[in-house]
CSV table of C-alpha atoms in Angstrom, one decimal:
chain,number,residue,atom,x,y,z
A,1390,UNK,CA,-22.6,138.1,199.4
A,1391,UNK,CA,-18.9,137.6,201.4
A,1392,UNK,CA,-16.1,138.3,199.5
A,1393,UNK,CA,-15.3,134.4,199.5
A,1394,UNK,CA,-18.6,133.7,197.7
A,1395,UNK,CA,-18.4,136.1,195.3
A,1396,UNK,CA,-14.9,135.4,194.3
A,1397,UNK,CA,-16.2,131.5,193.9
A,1398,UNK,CA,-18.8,133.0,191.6
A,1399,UNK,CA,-16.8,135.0,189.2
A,1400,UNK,CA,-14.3,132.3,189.1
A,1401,UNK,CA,-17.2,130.3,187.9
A,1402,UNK,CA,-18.1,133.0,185.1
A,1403,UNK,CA,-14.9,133.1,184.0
A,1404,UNK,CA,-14.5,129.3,183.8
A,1405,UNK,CA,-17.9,129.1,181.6
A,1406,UNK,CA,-16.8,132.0,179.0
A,1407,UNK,CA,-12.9,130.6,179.0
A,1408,UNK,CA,-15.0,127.0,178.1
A,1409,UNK,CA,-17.5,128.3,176.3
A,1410,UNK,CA,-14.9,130.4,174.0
A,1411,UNK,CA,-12.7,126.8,173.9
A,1412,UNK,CA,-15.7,124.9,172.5
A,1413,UNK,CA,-17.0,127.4,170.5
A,1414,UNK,CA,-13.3,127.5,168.5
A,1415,UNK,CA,-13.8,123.6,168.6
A,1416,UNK,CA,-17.0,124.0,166.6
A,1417,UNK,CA,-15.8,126.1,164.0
A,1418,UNK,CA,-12.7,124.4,163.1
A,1419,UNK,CA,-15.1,121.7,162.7
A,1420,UNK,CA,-17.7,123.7,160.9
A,1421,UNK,CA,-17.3,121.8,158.0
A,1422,UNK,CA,-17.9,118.3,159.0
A,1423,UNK,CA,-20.8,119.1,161.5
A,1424,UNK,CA,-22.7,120.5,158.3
A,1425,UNK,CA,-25.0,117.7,157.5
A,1426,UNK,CA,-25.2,117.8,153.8
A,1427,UNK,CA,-23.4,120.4,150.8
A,1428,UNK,CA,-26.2,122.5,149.0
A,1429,UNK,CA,-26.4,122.5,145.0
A,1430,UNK,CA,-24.7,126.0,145.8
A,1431,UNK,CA,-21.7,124.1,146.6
A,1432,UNK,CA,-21.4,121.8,144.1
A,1433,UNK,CA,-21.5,124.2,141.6
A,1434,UNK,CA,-18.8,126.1,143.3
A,1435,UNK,CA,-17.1,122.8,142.9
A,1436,UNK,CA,-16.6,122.0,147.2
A,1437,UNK,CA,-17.8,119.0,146.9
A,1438,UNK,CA,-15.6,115.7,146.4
A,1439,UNK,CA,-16.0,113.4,143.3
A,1440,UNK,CA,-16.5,110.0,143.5
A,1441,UNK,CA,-16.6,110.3,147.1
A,1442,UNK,CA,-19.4,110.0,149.3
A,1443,UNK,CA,-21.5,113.1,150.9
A,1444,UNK,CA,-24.6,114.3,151.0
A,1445,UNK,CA,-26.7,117.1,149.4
A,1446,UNK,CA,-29.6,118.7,150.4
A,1447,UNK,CA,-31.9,121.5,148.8
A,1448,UNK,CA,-35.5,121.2,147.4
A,1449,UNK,CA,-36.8,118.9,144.6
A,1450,UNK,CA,-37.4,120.9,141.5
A,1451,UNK,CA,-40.9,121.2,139.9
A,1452,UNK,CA,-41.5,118.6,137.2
A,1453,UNK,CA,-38.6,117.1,137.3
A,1454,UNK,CA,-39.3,114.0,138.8
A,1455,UNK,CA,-38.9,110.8,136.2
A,1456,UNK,CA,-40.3,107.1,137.2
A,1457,UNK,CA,-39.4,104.2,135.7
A,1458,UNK,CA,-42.2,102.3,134.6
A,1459,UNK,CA,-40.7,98.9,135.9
A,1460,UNK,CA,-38.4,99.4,138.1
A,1461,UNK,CA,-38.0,101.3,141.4
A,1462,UNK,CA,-35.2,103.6,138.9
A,1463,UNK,CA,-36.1,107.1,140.2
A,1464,UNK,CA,-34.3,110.5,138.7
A,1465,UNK,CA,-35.0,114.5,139.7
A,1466,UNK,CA,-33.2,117.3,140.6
A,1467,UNK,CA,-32.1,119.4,143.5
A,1468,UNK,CA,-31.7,122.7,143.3
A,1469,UNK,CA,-31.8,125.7,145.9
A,1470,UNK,CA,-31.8,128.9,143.6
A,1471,UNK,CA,-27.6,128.7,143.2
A,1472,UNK,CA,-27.2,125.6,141.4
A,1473,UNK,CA,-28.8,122.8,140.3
A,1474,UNK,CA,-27.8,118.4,140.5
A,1475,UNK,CA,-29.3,116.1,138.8
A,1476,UNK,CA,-30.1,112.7,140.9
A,1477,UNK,CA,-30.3,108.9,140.4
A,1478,UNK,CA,-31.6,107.0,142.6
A,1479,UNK,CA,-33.0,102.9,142.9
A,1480,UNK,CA,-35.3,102.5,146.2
A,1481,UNK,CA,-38.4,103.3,147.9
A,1482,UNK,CA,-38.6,107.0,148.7
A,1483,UNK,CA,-39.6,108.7,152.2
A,1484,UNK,CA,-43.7,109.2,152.5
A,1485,UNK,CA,-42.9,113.3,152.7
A,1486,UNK,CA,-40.6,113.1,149.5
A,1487,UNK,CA,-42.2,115.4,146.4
A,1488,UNK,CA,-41.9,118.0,143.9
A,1489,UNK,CA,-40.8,121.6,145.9
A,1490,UNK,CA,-39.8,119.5,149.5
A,1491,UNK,CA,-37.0,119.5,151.1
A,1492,UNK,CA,-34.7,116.1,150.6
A,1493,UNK,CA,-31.6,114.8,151.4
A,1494,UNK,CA,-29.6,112.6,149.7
A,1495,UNK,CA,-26.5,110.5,150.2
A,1496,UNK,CA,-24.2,109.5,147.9
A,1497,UNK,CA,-21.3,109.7,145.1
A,1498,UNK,CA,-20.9,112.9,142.1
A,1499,UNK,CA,-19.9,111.2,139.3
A,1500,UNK,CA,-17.7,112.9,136.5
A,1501,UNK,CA,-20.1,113.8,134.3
A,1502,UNK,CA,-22.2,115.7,137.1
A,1503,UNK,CA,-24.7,113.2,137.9
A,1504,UNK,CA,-25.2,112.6,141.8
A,1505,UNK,CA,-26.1,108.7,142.3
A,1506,UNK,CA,-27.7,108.6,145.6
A,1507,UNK,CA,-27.7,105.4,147.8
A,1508,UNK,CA,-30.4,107.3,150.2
A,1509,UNK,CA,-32.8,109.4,150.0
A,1510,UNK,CA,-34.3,111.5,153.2
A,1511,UNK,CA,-36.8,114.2,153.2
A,1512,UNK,CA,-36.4,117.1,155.1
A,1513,UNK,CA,-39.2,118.0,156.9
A,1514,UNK,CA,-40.2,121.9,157.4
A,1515,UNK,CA,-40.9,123.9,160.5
A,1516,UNK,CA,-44.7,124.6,159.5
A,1517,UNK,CA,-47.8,122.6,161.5
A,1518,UNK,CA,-51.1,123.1,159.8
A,1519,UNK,CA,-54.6,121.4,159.6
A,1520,UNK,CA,-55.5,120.0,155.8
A,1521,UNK,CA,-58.2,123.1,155.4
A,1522,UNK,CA,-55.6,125.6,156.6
A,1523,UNK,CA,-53.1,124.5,153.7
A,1524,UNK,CA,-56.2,124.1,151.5
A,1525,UNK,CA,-57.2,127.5,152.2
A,1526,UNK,CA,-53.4,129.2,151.9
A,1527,UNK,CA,-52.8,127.2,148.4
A,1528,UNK,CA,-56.4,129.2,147.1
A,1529,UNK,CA,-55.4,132.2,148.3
A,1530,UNK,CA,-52.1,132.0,146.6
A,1531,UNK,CA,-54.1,130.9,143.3
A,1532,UNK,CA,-56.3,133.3,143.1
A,1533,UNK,CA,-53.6,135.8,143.5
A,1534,UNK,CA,-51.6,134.6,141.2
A,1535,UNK,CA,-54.6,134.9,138.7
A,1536,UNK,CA,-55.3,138.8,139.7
A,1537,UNK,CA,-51.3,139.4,138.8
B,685,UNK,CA,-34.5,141.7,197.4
B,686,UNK,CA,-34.1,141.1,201.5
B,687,UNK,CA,-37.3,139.1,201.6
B,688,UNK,CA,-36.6,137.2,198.4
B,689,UNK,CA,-32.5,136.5,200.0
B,690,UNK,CA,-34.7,135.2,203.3
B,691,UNK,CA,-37.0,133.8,201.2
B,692,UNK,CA,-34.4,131.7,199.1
B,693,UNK,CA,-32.0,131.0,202.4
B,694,UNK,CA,-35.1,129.5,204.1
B,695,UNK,CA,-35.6,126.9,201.2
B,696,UNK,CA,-31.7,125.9,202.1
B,697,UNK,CA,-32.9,124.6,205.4
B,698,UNK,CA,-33.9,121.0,205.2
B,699,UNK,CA,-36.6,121.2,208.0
B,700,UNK,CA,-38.1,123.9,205.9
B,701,UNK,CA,-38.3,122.2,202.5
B,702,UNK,CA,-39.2,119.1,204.2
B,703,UNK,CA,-42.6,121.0,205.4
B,704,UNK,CA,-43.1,123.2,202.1
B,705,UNK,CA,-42.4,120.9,200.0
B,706,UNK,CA,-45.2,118.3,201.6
B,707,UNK,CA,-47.5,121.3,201.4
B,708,UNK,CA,-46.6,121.9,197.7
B,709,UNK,CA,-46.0,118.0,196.0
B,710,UNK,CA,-49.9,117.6,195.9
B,711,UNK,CA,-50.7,121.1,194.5
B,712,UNK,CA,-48.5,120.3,191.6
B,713,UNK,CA,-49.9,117.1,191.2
B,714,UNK,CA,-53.2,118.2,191.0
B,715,UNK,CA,-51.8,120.6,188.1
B,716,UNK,CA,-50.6,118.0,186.1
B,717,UNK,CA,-53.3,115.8,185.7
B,718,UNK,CA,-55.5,119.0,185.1
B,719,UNK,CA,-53.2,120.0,182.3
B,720,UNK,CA,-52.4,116.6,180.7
B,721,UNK,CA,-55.9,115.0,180.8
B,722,UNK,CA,-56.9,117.7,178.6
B,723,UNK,CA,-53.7,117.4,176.8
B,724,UNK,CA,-53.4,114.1,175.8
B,725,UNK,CA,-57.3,114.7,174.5
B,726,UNK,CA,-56.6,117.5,172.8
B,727,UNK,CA,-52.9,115.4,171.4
B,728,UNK,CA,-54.9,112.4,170.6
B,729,UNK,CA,-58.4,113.4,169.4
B,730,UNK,CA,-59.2,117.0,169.5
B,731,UNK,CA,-56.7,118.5,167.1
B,732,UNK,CA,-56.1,118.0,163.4
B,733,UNK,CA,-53.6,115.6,161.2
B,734,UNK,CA,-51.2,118.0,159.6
B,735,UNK,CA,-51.5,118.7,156.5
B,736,UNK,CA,-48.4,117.0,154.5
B,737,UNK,CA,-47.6,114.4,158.0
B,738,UNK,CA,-50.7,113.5,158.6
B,739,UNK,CA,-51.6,111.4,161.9
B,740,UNK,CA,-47.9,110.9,162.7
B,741,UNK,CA,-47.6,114.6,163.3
B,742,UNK,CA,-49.2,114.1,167.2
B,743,UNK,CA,-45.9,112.1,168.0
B,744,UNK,CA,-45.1,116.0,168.2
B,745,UNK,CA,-47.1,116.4,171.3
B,746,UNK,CA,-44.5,114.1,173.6
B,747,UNK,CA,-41.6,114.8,171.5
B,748,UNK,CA,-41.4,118.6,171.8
B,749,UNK,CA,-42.1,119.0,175.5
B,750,UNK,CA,-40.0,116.4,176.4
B,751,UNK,CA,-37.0,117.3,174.6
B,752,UNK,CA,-37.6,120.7,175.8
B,753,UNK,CA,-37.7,119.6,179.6
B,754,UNK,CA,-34.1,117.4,179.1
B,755,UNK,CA,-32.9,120.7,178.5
B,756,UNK,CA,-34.5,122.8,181.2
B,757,UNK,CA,-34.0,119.7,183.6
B,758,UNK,CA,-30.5,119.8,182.8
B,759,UNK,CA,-30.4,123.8,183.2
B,760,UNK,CA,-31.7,123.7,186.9
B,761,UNK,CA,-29.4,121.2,187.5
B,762,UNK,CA,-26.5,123.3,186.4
B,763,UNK,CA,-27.9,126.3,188.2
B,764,UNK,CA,-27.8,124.1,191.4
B,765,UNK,CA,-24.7,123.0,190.7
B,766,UNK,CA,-23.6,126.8,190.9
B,767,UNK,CA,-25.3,127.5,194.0
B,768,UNK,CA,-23.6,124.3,195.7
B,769,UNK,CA,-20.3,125.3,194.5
B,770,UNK,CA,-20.8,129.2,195.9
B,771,UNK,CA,-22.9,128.8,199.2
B,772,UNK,CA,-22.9,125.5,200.0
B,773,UNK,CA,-26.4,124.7,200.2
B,774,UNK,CA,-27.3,121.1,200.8
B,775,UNK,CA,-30.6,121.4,199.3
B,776,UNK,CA,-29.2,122.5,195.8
B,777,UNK,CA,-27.0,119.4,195.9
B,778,UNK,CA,-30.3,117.4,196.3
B,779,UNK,CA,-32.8,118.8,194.0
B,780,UNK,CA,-29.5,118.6,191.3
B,781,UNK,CA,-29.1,114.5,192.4
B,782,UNK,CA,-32.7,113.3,192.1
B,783,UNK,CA,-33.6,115.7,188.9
B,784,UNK,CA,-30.9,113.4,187.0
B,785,UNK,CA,-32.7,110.4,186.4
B,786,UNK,CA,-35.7,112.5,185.3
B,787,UNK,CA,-34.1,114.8,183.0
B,788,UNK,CA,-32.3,111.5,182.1
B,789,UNK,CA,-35.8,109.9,181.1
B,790,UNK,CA,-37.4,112.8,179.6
B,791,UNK,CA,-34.0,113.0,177.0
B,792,UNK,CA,-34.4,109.1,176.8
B,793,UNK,CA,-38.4,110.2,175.3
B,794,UNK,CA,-37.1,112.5,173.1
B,795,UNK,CA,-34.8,110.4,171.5
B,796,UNK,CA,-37.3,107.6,170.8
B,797,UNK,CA,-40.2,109.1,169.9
B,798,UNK,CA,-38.3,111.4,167.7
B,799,UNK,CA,-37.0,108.1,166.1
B,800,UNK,CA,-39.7,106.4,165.9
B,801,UNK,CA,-41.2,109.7,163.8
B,802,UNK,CA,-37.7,109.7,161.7
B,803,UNK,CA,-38.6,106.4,160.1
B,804,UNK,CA,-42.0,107.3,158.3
B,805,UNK,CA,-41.0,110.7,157.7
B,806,UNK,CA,-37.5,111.2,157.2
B,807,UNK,CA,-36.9,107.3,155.7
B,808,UNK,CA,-34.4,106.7,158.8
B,809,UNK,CA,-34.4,106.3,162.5
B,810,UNK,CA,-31.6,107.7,163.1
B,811,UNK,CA,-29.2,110.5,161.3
B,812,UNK,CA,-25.9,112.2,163.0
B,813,UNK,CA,-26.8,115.3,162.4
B,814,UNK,CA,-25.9,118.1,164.9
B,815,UNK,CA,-29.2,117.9,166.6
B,816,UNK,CA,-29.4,114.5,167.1
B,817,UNK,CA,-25.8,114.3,168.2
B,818,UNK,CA,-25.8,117.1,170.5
B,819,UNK,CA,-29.4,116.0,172.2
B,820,UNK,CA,-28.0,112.0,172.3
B,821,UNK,CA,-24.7,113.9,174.5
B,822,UNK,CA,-27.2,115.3,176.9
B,823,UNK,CA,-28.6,112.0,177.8
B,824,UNK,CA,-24.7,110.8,178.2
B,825,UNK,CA,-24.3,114.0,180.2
B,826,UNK,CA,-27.4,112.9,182.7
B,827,UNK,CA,-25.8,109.3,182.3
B,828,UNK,CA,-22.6,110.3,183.6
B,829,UNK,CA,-23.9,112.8,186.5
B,830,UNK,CA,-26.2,109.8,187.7
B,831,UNK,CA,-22.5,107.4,187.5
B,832,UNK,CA,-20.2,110.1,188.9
B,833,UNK,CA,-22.3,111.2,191.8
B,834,UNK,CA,-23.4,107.8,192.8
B,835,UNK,CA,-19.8,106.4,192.8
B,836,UNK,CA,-18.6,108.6,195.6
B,837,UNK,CA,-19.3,107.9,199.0
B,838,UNK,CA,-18.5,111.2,200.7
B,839,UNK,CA,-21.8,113.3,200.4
B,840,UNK,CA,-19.8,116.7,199.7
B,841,UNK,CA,-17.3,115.2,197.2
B,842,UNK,CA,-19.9,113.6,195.8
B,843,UNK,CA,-22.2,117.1,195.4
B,844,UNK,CA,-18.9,119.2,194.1
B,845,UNK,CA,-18.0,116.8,191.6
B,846,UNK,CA,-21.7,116.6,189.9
B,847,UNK,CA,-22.0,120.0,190.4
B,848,UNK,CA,-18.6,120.7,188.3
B,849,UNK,CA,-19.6,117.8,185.5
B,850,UNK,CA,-23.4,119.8,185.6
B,851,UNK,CA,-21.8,123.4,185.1
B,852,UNK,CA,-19.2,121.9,182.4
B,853,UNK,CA,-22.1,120.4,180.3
B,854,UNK,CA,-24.5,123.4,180.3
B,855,UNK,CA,-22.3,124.6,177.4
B,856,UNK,CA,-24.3,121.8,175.2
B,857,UNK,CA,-27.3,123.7,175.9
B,858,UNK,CA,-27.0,126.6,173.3
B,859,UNK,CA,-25.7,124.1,171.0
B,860,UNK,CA,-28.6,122.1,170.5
B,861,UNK,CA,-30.6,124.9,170.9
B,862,UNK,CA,-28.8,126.9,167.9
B,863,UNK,CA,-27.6,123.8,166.0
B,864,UNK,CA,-30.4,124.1,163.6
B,865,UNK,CA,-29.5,127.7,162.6
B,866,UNK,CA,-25.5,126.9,163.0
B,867,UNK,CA,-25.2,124.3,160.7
B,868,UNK,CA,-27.2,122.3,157.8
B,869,UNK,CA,-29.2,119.4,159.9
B,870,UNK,CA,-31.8,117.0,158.6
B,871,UNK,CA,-33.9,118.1,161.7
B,872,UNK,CA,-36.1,121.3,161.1
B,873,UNK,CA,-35.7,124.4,162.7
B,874,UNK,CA,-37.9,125.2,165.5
B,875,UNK,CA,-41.9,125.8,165.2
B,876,UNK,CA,-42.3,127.7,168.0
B,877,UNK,CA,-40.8,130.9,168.4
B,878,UNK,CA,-40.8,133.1,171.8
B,879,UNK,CA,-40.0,136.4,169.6
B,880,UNK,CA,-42.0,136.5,166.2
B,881,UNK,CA,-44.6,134.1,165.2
B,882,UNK,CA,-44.8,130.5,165.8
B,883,UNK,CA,-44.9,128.5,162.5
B,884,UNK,CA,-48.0,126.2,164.3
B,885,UNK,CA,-51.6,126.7,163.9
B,886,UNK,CA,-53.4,127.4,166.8
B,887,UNK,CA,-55.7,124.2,167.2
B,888,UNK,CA,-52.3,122.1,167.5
B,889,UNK,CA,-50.2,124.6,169.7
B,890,UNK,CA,-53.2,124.6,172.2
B,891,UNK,CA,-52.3,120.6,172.7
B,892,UNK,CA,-48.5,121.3,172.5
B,893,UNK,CA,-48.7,123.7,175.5
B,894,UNK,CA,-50.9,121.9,177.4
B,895,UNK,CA,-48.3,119.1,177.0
B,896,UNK,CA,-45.4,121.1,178.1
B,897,UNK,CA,-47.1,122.6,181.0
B,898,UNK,CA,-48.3,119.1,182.5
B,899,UNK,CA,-44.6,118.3,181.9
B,900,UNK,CA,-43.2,120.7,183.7
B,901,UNK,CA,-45.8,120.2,186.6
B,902,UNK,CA,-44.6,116.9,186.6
B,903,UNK,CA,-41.2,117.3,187.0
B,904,UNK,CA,-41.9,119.9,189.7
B,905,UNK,CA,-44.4,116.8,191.8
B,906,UNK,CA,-41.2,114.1,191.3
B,907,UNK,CA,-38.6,116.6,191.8
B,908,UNK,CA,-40.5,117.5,195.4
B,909,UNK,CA,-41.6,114.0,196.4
B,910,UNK,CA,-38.2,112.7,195.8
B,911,UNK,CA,-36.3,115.4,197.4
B,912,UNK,CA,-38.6,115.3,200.2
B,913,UNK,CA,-37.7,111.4,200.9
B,914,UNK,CA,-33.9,112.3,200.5
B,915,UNK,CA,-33.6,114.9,202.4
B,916,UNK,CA,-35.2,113.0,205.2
B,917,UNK,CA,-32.6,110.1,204.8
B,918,UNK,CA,-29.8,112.2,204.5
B,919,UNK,CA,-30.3,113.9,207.7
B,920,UNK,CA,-32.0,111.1,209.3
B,921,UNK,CA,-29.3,111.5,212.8
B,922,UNK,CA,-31.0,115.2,213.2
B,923,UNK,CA,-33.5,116.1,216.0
B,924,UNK,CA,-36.1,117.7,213.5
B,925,UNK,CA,-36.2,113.9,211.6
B,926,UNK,CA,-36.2,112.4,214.7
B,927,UNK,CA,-39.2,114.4,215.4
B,928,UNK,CA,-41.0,113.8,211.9
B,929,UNK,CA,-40.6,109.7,212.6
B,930,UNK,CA,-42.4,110.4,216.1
B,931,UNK,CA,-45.5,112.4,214.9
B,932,UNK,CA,-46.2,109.6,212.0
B,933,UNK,CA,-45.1,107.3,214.4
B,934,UNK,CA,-47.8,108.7,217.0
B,935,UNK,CA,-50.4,109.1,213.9
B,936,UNK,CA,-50.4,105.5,212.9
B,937,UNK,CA,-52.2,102.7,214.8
B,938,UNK,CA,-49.3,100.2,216.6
């Protein structure tokens, strides 16, 4: 390589870390608003807003799913292990949404801890698998739950 | 190394990638349809609904590989964009030129089809989540390479410029790569894995790689053919095109 080229080259380096650093700084300051949704964690900790709109994500908690009988009047919970929300919500829910899956929802935190949601997402997982496979897995874990 | 710097400079002659890559379109042609036939069968018929998705799970099979060929598309393009900017090679400005409007289209498939799976499983088309943001500047980033080297009529201002606007965007590519780890997104992390193991079974990874090979095959047949035909144009005053015209001209019946 002549001296020219490689000069041009390490110029170019440079000019990809110096942007690369410059973006990356970007992205952090942002970090806050690029984060899609708060996690019960958060709300416990009290980061999120009241009576503001945001969004909250973690996995709906088993059994506590409530229909009402006449209306499309929906309430659960979210939790992820750190805290725990209770959630209203009027609508049709996603095909995926369930007890133990990942959702999303948008919406306001009321005062009295209650997050009314005007959408609801579900967050799908990484995992691909046939019917039998997850058949199979959800034995498995049965009959292991029955040996402990 | 010698053979492989010969090797490479050889490729930078446009006589020389106008005969290889004649020889080589129809070889990579023949790959793709023996990779996607079986791939679309094994997509469409041959694997198994997932288990909580269902049948909408096989929009999967276009959506992965083509959201991972807007990003390799977009990669070789920024590695030509180097290599114009450093030796000077006309041929690197090409191949960068006519990938665009494929990378371009590839990102455009992503986006859709990932939409059009959003709606039944998500409950929304569209979300700006750092994914989806980052992939839908990629397909601006193609959009404005296409505008900003078709805008200038001087050949080499036009190849410098893209190639700058290429090398500047290739920071976007570890950003939608990582966004999913970075930062909370509605978009799941990834399935397959290169280190560790995939989270796939193996009946519907077999379709997903078929896919991504006949893809890339693909991209290598346009990315030949259309090179080939510009290359030719581009140097259409030289003795060596000259030459090319007579022998088809001397082949075909007057």
């Amino acid at each position: 390589m002549t001296p020219k080229r490689k000069k041009k080259l390490v110029l170019i380096v440079l000019a990809l870390a110096g942007l690369g650093l410059a973006v990356g700084l970007g992205l952090n300051a942002f970090n806050q608003n690029i984060m899609f949704f708060f996690s019960p964690a958060d709300v416990a900790a009290g980061k999120a807003p009241y009576e503001r709109k945001f969004r909250i994500g973690g996995l709906v908690e088993q059994g506590s799913v409530q229909r009402d009988e006449h209306t499309l009047k929906v309430s659960f919970r979210v939790t992820d292990g750190g805290g725990t929300v209770p959630v209203q919500y009027e609508g049709i829910l996603p095909d995926l949404f369930r007890e133990g899956q990942g959702i999303v929802a948008n919406g306001k935190l009321g005062r009295d801890g209650v997050f009314t949601a005007a959408e609801v997402l579900a967050k799908h997982d990484e995992n691909y698998m046939p019917p039998e496979v997850a058949d199979a897995l959800a034995a498995q874990k049965a009959s292991e739950s029955i040996k402990n | 190394m010698n053979r492989f710097v010969a090797w490479f400079h050889r490729w930078g002659s446009p006589k020389h990638f106008y005969d290889m890559s004649g020889r080589w379109a129809p070889w990579m042609a023949a790959l793709f349809f023996l990779t996607f036939i079986p791939g679309l069968y094994y997509s469409l018929i041959g694997s198994p609904p997932d288990y909580q998705q269902g049948e909408s799970a096989r929009i999967m099979y276009i959506h992965v590989p083509a959201a991972w060929m807007s990003m390799f598309i977009y990669g070789v393009m920024a590695l030509a964009g180097a290599i114009t900017l450093i030796w000077k090679m006309k041929m690197a400005d090409i191949v960068a030129q006519v990938s665009a409007p494929i990378g371009a289209s590839f990102t455009f498939l992503a986006l859709v089809t990932g939409s059009l799976w959003g709606k039944p499983m998500w409950g929304a088309y569209w979300v700006w989540d750092a994914r989806l943001t980052s992939e839908l500047i990629l397909l601006f980033l193609f959009l404005g390479y296409i505008a900003l080297t078709t805008s200038i009529d001087d050949k080499r201002t036009a190849a410098r410029a893209g190639a700058v606007l290429a090398l500047v965007g290739v920071v976007n590519l570890p950003i939608i790569h990582y966004s999913v780890e970075w930062w909370s997104t509605l978009h799941q992390p990834s399935t397959v894995k290169v280190m560790g193991k995939s989270a796939i079974h193996l009946s519907m990874l077999i379709p997903l790689l078929l896919m991504s090979f006949a893809f890339k095959f693909y991209y290598a047949w346009v990315v030949l053919s259309s090179a080939r035909a510009e290359v030719l144009d581009r140097d259409k005053n030289a003795k060596w095109a000259a030459d090319v015209a007579q022998a088809q001209a001397g082949e075909m019946p007057s």
